[in-house]
């Protein structure tokens, strides 16, 4: 299939789109419809000349937003639609062509991702209406981690919770970990290495990838487990919930809200979840900002050290995501906390590898790479591959 793939990432009030051509020499069209369902709904994006646009879509729902997106494709006709779907449970170990059965399976998994899967389904329903003739493919955030062995995905909980309710570790950001580890294989010349990948954005996770397969990862049943994130706490004592309920009388909803939206870099610093702002505040002497960065970096290093147990051999570490791609300071602090790995940072290469640049930043020891993630590109590639294999 030579036609471009339209990649859709649908939230409850937003649709992110990218029209991904099959060759990198053609420009990508991309944009975001946001605040859907409200009077100030709008569509923002970039055209093929690199010019940005903003279009008011007052009161638009998902279907109306997709119709507006269609008019922004400059007459280029997609050959398929690839949907980012957050949770595929245990059923989906790879991308799947969307039909009624797949929609029902995504619905059945909604209990595990109540904020995301229903919104993803809204996107599928609207897209099937607006692009009725096109094949649609679901690409799951969890699928790449379905190769985890039981020792990595099982919690030490009563077996019935796993068997009857699917309580286990699933992992997320799979598309990103899959993309950057494959890219590290290609760039390093190692046919298939042992990589620790660190996706550090607003959401953060690590993964251990061996011979192209995920062997362990830091996120679990939900995307709350693991690293410190923008506003998410990551790991806390599992006794915390009961303690807050008993001592402070907090409801489950309040605890969930605080751990998901009021914690992480924001909670620690008392200032912001934005790493750029934290770095400048810390430089100006803000103690909370400094502490937030220190805890953030230490916890990444600790997670990487733990995940190294999943690899028979460590070839290198890959940094990606908004922070991983752009913050030399965070990379340096993480690497400095891993002296026992034998890591040696090339300080000049670390400083200059930012702003979407791909590059190697070590001076010996395990390889250290900065690889800008490309989740849209990977979703488009998986969509193409599935359709070419004739699973259509
Ligand atoms: P993402 O969710 O991948 O878009 O990443 C968002 C995070 O990347 C935010 O915390 C930003 O502050 C951070 N980020 C973006 N650019 C920079 C930069 N130049 N230096 C430090 N952090 C950055």
Short mmCIF file of N, CA and C in Angstrom, two decimals, residues 127-241:
data_model
loop_
_atom_site.label_atom_id
_atom_site.label_comp_id
_atom_site.label_asym_id
_atom_site.label_seq_id
_atom_site.Cartn_x
_atom_site.Cartn_y
_atom_site.Cartn_z
N UNK A 127 -14.63 7.53 13.10
CA UNK A 127 -13.79 7.31 11.91
C UNK A 127 -14.45 6.32 10.95
N UNK A 128 -15.11 5.31 11.53
CA UNK A 128 -15.79 4.34 10.66
C UNK A 128 -16.92 5.03 9.89
N UNK A 129 -17.48 6.09 10.49
CA UNK A 129 -18.54 6.84 9.81
C UNK A 129 -17.96 7.73 8.71
N UNK A 130 -16.91 8.50 9.06
CA UNK A 130 -16.39 9.50 8.11
C UNK A 130 -15.53 8.85 7.02
N UNK A 131 -14.80 7.78 7.37
CA UNK A 131 -13.92 7.12 6.39
C UNK A 131 -14.41 5.67 6.20
N UNK A 132 -15.70 5.54 5.85
CA UNK A 132 -16.34 4.22 5.85
C UNK A 132 -15.64 3.22 4.92
N UNK A 133 -15.04 3.72 3.84
CA UNK A 133 -14.48 2.78 2.86
C UNK A 133 -13.08 2.29 3.24
N UNK A 134 -12.45 2.91 4.25
CA UNK A 134 -11.05 2.58 4.53
C UNK A 134 -10.90 1.48 5.56
N UNK A 135 -9.90 0.60 5.37
CA UNK A 135 -9.60 -0.37 6.43
C UNK A 135 -9.08 0.36 7.67
N UNK A 136 -9.49 -0.12 8.84
CA UNK A 136 -9.09 0.51 10.10
C UNK A 136 -8.34 -0.52 10.94
N UNK A 137 -7.26 -0.05 11.55
CA UNK A 137 -6.41 -0.97 12.32
C UNK A 137 -6.21 -0.39 13.74
N UNK A 138 -6.29 -1.27 14.73
CA UNK A 138 -6.03 -0.86 16.12
C UNK A 138 -4.60 -1.24 16.49
N UNK A 139 -3.84 -0.27 17.00
CA UNK A 139 -2.47 -0.54 17.44
C UNK A 139 -2.44 -0.24 18.95
N UNK A 140 -2.11 -1.25 19.73
CA UNK A 140 -2.29 -1.17 21.18
C UNK A 140 -0.99 -0.79 21.89
N UNK A 141 -1.13 0.10 22.88
CA UNK A 141 -0.01 0.50 23.73
C UNK A 141 0.55 -0.64 24.55
N UNK A 142 -0.32 -1.61 24.84
CA UNK A 142 0.06 -2.72 25.71
C UNK A 142 0.68 -3.89 24.93
N UNK A 143 0.45 -3.95 23.61
CA UNK A 143 0.76 -5.17 22.85
C UNK A 143 2.25 -5.54 22.92
N UNK A 144 3.13 -4.53 22.81
CA UNK A 144 4.57 -4.82 22.79
C UNK A 144 5.03 -5.52 24.07
N UNK A 145 4.31 -5.27 25.17
CA UNK A 145 4.73 -5.86 26.45
C UNK A 145 4.09 -7.22 26.70
N UNK A 146 3.37 -7.75 25.73
CA UNK A 146 2.75 -9.07 25.95
C UNK A 146 3.79 -10.20 25.95
N UNK A 147 5.04 -9.87 25.66
CA UNK A 147 6.10 -10.90 25.72
C UNK A 147 6.73 -10.98 27.12
N UNK A 148 6.26 -10.17 28.07
CA UNK A 148 6.79 -10.27 29.44
C UNK A 148 6.56 -11.69 29.97
N UNK A 149 7.56 -12.25 30.65
CA UNK A 149 7.31 -13.55 31.28
C UNK A 149 6.47 -13.36 32.55
N UNK A 150 5.81 -14.45 33.01
CA UNK A 150 4.95 -14.32 34.20
C UNK A 150 5.68 -13.71 35.40
N UNK A 151 6.97 -14.02 35.56
CA UNK A 151 7.65 -13.48 36.75
C UNK A 151 7.71 -11.96 36.71
N UNK A 152 7.59 -11.38 35.51
CA UNK A 152 7.61 -9.92 35.41
C UNK A 152 6.20 -9.33 35.44
N UNK A 153 5.20 -10.10 34.97
CA UNK A 153 3.87 -9.48 34.90
C UNK A 153 2.94 -9.82 36.04
N UNK A 154 3.27 -10.84 36.82
CA UNK A 154 2.36 -11.19 37.92
C UNK A 154 2.66 -10.38 39.17
N UNK A 155 1.58 -9.90 39.82
CA UNK A 155 1.71 -9.34 41.16
C UNK A 155 1.60 -10.48 42.16
N UNK A 156 2.19 -10.28 43.33
CA UNK A 156 2.10 -11.32 44.37
C UNK A 156 0.77 -11.16 45.11
N UNK A 157 -0.29 -11.45 44.38
CA UNK A 157 -1.66 -11.32 44.89
C UNK A 157 -2.36 -12.67 44.74
N UNK A 158 -3.51 -12.88 45.38
CA UNK A 158 -4.22 -14.14 45.20
C UNK A 158 -4.47 -14.42 43.72
N UNK A 159 -4.24 -15.65 43.34
CA UNK A 159 -4.30 -16.06 41.94
C UNK A 159 -5.63 -15.71 41.26
N UNK A 160 -6.73 -15.79 42.05
CA UNK A 160 -8.06 -15.53 41.47
C UNK A 160 -8.18 -14.10 40.93
N UNK A 161 -7.44 -13.17 41.52
CA UNK A 161 -7.52 -11.80 41.02
C UNK A 161 -6.95 -11.70 39.61
N UNK A 162 -5.94 -12.51 39.35
CA UNK A 162 -5.41 -12.57 37.98
C UNK A 162 -6.37 -13.34 37.07
N UNK A 163 -6.73 -14.52 37.50
CA UNK A 163 -7.53 -15.43 36.66
C UNK A 163 -8.89 -14.83 36.33
N UNK A 164 -9.57 -14.29 37.32
CA UNK A 164 -10.96 -13.86 37.10
C UNK A 164 -11.08 -12.39 36.73
N UNK A 165 -10.06 -11.60 37.08
CA UNK A 165 -10.22 -10.15 36.87
C UNK A 165 -9.08 -9.51 36.09
N UNK A 166 -8.14 -10.32 35.63
CA UNK A 166 -7.07 -9.78 34.78
C UNK A 166 -6.13 -8.84 35.50
N UNK A 167 -6.03 -8.98 36.85
CA UNK A 167 -5.13 -8.09 37.60
C UNK A 167 -3.70 -8.58 37.40
N UNK A 168 -2.93 -7.86 36.62
CA UNK A 168 -1.54 -8.19 36.33
C UNK A 168 -0.86 -6.93 35.81
N UNK A 169 0.42 -7.01 35.55
CA UNK A 169 1.10 -5.86 34.97
C UNK A 169 0.97 -5.97 33.45
N UNK A 170 0.58 -4.88 32.80
CA UNK A 170 0.45 -4.86 31.33
C UNK A 170 1.54 -4.00 30.68
N UNK A 171 1.81 -2.84 31.28
CA UNK A 171 2.80 -1.95 30.67
C UNK A 171 2.17 -1.11 29.57
N UNK A 172 2.73 0.07 29.36
CA UNK A 172 2.19 1.01 28.35
C UNK A 172 3.35 1.64 27.56
N UNK A 173 3.04 2.63 26.74
CA UNK A 173 4.06 3.26 25.87
C UNK A 173 4.74 2.22 24.98
N UNK A 174 4.04 1.10 24.71
CA UNK A 174 4.68 0.01 23.97
C UNK A 174 5.15 0.44 22.58
N UNK A 175 4.36 1.28 21.94
CA UNK A 175 4.72 1.73 20.59
C UNK A 175 6.04 2.49 20.61
N UNK A 176 6.23 3.30 21.64
CA UNK A 176 7.45 4.08 21.75
C UNK A 176 8.65 3.19 22.08
N UNK A 177 8.50 2.31 23.07
CA UNK A 177 9.61 1.41 23.41
C UNK A 177 9.98 0.52 22.22
N UNK A 178 8.96 0.07 21.49
CA UNK A 178 9.23 -0.78 20.32
C UNK A 178 10.00 0.01 19.26
N UNK A 179 9.57 1.25 19.01
CA UNK A 179 10.22 2.05 17.98
C UNK A 179 11.67 2.36 18.34
N UNK A 180 11.90 2.87 19.56
CA UNK A 180 13.28 3.32 19.86
C UNK A 180 14.24 2.14 20.03
N UNK A 181 13.74 0.99 20.51
CA UNK A 181 14.66 -0.15 20.65
C UNK A 181 15.02 -0.71 19.27
N UNK A 182 14.06 -0.74 18.35
CA UNK A 182 14.35 -1.20 16.99
C UNK A 182 15.33 -0.24 16.31
N UNK A 183 15.11 1.04 16.57
CA UNK A 183 16.00 2.06 15.98
C UNK A 183 17.42 1.93 16.57
N UNK A 184 17.51 1.64 17.87
CA UNK A 184 18.82 1.45 18.50
C UNK A 184 19.52 0.24 17.89
N UNK A 185 18.78 -0.83 17.62
CA UNK A 185 19.36 -1.99 16.93
C UNK A 185 19.97 -1.56 15.60
N UNK A 186 19.19 -0.77 14.84
CA UNK A 186 19.64 -0.37 13.51
C UNK A 186 20.84 0.56 13.60
N UNK A 187 20.79 1.54 14.49
CA UNK A 187 21.86 2.54 14.56
C UNK A 187 23.15 1.96 15.13
N UNK A 188 23.03 1.03 16.06
CA UNK A 188 24.21 0.50 16.75
C UNK A 188 24.93 -0.54 15.92
N UNK A 189 24.20 -1.11 14.95
CA UNK A 189 24.80 -2.18 14.17
C UNK A 189 24.72 -3.52 14.90
N UNK A 190 24.22 -3.51 16.12
CA UNK A 190 23.99 -4.78 16.83
C UNK A 190 22.71 -5.35 16.24
N UNK A 191 22.72 -6.59 15.87
CA UNK A 191 21.55 -7.10 15.19
C UNK A 191 20.32 -6.99 16.07
N UNK A 192 20.40 -7.51 17.26
CA UNK A 192 19.33 -7.24 18.23
C UNK A 192 19.95 -7.26 19.61
N UNK A 193 20.00 -6.08 20.18
CA UNK A 193 20.73 -5.88 21.42
C UNK A 193 19.89 -6.06 22.66
N UNK A 194 20.53 -5.82 23.80
CA UNK A 194 19.84 -5.77 25.08
C UNK A 194 19.77 -4.30 25.49
N UNK A 195 18.57 -3.74 25.41
CA UNK A 195 18.42 -2.29 25.62
C UNK A 195 17.55 -2.01 26.83
N UNK A 196 17.93 -0.96 27.56
CA UNK A 196 17.03 -0.37 28.54
C UNK A 196 16.53 0.92 27.90
N UNK A 197 15.23 1.05 27.75
CA UNK A 197 14.67 2.24 27.11
C UNK A 197 13.94 3.07 28.16
N UNK A 198 14.14 4.38 28.10
CA UNK A 198 13.50 5.29 29.06
C UNK A 198 12.68 6.30 28.29
N UNK A 199 11.36 6.14 28.33
CA UNK A 199 10.45 7.11 27.70
C UNK A 199 10.09 8.14 28.77
N UNK A 200 10.63 9.35 28.63
CA UNK A 200 10.46 10.37 29.67
C UNK A 200 9.74 11.58 29.08
N UNK A 201 8.43 11.60 29.26
CA UNK A 201 7.64 12.75 28.80
C UNK A 201 6.78 13.19 29.97
N UNK A 202 5.54 13.58 29.68
CA UNK A 202 4.63 13.84 30.79
C UNK A 202 4.31 12.54 31.51
N UNK A 203 4.09 11.48 30.72
CA UNK A 203 4.06 10.12 31.27
C UNK A 203 5.45 9.54 31.09
N UNK A 204 5.89 8.72 32.03
CA UNK A 204 7.25 8.17 31.95
C UNK A 204 7.24 6.68 32.20
N UNK A 205 8.03 5.94 31.42
CA UNK A 205 8.18 4.51 31.72
C UNK A 205 9.51 4.02 31.18
N UNK A 206 9.97 2.90 31.76
CA UNK A 206 11.18 2.25 31.27
C UNK A 206 10.81 0.86 30.76
N UNK A 207 11.67 0.30 29.92
CA UNK A 207 11.45 -1.08 29.46
C UNK A 207 12.81 -1.74 29.26
N UNK A 208 12.83 -3.06 29.44
CA UNK A 208 14.00 -3.87 29.12
C UNK A 208 13.65 -4.65 27.86
N UNK A 209 14.44 -4.45 26.79
CA UNK A 209 14.11 -5.08 25.50
C UNK A 209 15.27 -5.97 25.09
N UNK A 210 14.96 -7.24 24.88
CA UNK A 210 15.97 -8.23 24.51
C UNK A 210 15.56 -8.87 23.19
N UNK A 211 16.46 -8.84 22.20
CA UNK A 211 16.16 -9.40 20.88
C UNK A 211 14.80 -8.94 20.36
N UNK A 212 14.55 -7.64 20.50
CA UNK A 212 13.34 -7.05 19.95
C UNK A 212 12.08 -7.31 20.74
N UNK A 213 12.20 -7.95 21.90
CA UNK A 213 11.00 -8.24 22.70
C UNK A 213 11.08 -7.59 24.06
N UNK A 214 9.95 -7.06 24.52
CA UNK A 214 9.91 -6.48 25.85
C UNK A 214 9.95 -7.59 26.89
N UNK A 215 10.89 -7.48 27.84
CA UNK A 215 11.04 -8.51 28.89
C UNK A 215 10.57 -8.01 30.26
N UNK A 216 10.53 -6.69 30.43
CA UNK A 216 9.97 -6.11 31.65
C UNK A 216 9.77 -4.63 31.40
N UNK A 217 8.92 -4.02 32.21
CA UNK A 217 8.63 -2.60 32.02
C UNK A 217 8.14 -2.03 33.35
N UNK A 218 8.19 -0.69 33.47
CA UNK A 218 7.93 -0.11 34.80
C UNK A 218 6.46 0.14 35.07
N UNK A 219 5.63 0.35 34.02
CA UNK A 219 4.20 0.57 34.28
C UNK A 219 3.51 -0.78 34.47
N UNK A 220 2.36 -0.77 35.11
CA UNK A 220 1.75 -2.03 35.49
C UNK A 220 0.33 -2.23 35.00
N UNK A 221 -0.56 -2.47 35.95
CA UNK A 221 -1.99 -2.62 35.64
C UNK A 221 -2.52 -1.34 35.02
N UNK A 222 -2.02 -0.21 35.54
CA UNK A 222 -2.41 1.11 35.01
C UNK A 222 -1.12 1.90 34.73
N UNK A 223 -1.25 3.02 34.04
CA UNK A 223 -0.05 3.83 33.76
C UNK A 223 0.40 4.66 34.95
N UNK A 224 0.01 4.26 36.17
CA UNK A 224 0.41 5.00 37.37
C UNK A 224 1.65 4.39 38.02
N UNK A 225 1.90 3.11 37.75
CA UNK A 225 3.01 2.43 38.42
C UNK A 225 4.37 2.88 37.85
N UNK A 226 5.38 2.85 38.71
CA UNK A 226 6.74 3.02 38.21
C UNK A 226 7.35 4.37 38.51
N UNK A 227 7.80 5.05 37.47
CA UNK A 227 8.61 6.27 37.61
C UNK A 227 7.78 7.45 38.13
N UNK A 228 8.48 8.45 38.63
CA UNK A 228 7.87 9.76 38.90
C UNK A 228 7.53 10.38 37.55
N UNK A 229 6.33 10.94 37.40
CA UNK A 229 5.93 11.53 36.11
C UNK A 229 5.55 13.00 36.32
N UNK A 230 4.98 13.63 35.30
CA UNK A 230 4.64 15.05 35.40
C UNK A 230 3.75 15.30 36.61
N UNK A 231 2.59 14.63 36.64
CA UNK A 231 1.67 14.82 37.77
C UNK A 231 1.34 13.49 38.47
N UNK A 232 1.93 12.37 37.98
CA UNK A 232 1.64 11.06 38.58
C UNK A 232 2.75 10.66 39.54
N UNK A 233 2.34 10.02 40.63
CA UNK A 233 3.29 9.68 41.69
C UNK A 233 4.26 8.58 41.29
N UNK A 234 3.83 7.67 40.39
CA UNK A 234 4.61 6.44 40.23
C UNK A 234 4.48 5.61 41.50
N UNK A 235 5.47 4.72 41.73
CA UNK A 235 5.40 3.79 42.86
C UNK A 235 5.24 4.51 44.19
N UNK A 236 4.28 4.02 44.97
CA UNK A 236 4.16 4.42 46.38
C UNK A 236 3.94 3.13 47.17
N UNK A 237 4.03 3.21 48.47
CA UNK A 237 3.70 2.07 49.31
C UNK A 237 2.24 1.69 49.05
N UNK A 238 1.96 0.40 48.74
CA UNK A 238 0.56 0.03 48.51
C UNK A 238 -0.31 0.22 49.75
N UNK A 239 0.32 0.42 50.91
CA UNK A 239 -0.45 0.71 52.13
C UNK A 239 -0.91 2.16 52.21
N UNK A 240 -0.44 2.99 51.26
CA UNK A 240 -0.77 4.42 51.32
C UNK A 240 -2.28 4.69 51.24
N UNK A 241 -2.96 3.97 50.35
CA UNK A 241 -4.39 4.22 50.17
C UNK A 241 -5.15 4.04 51.48
#
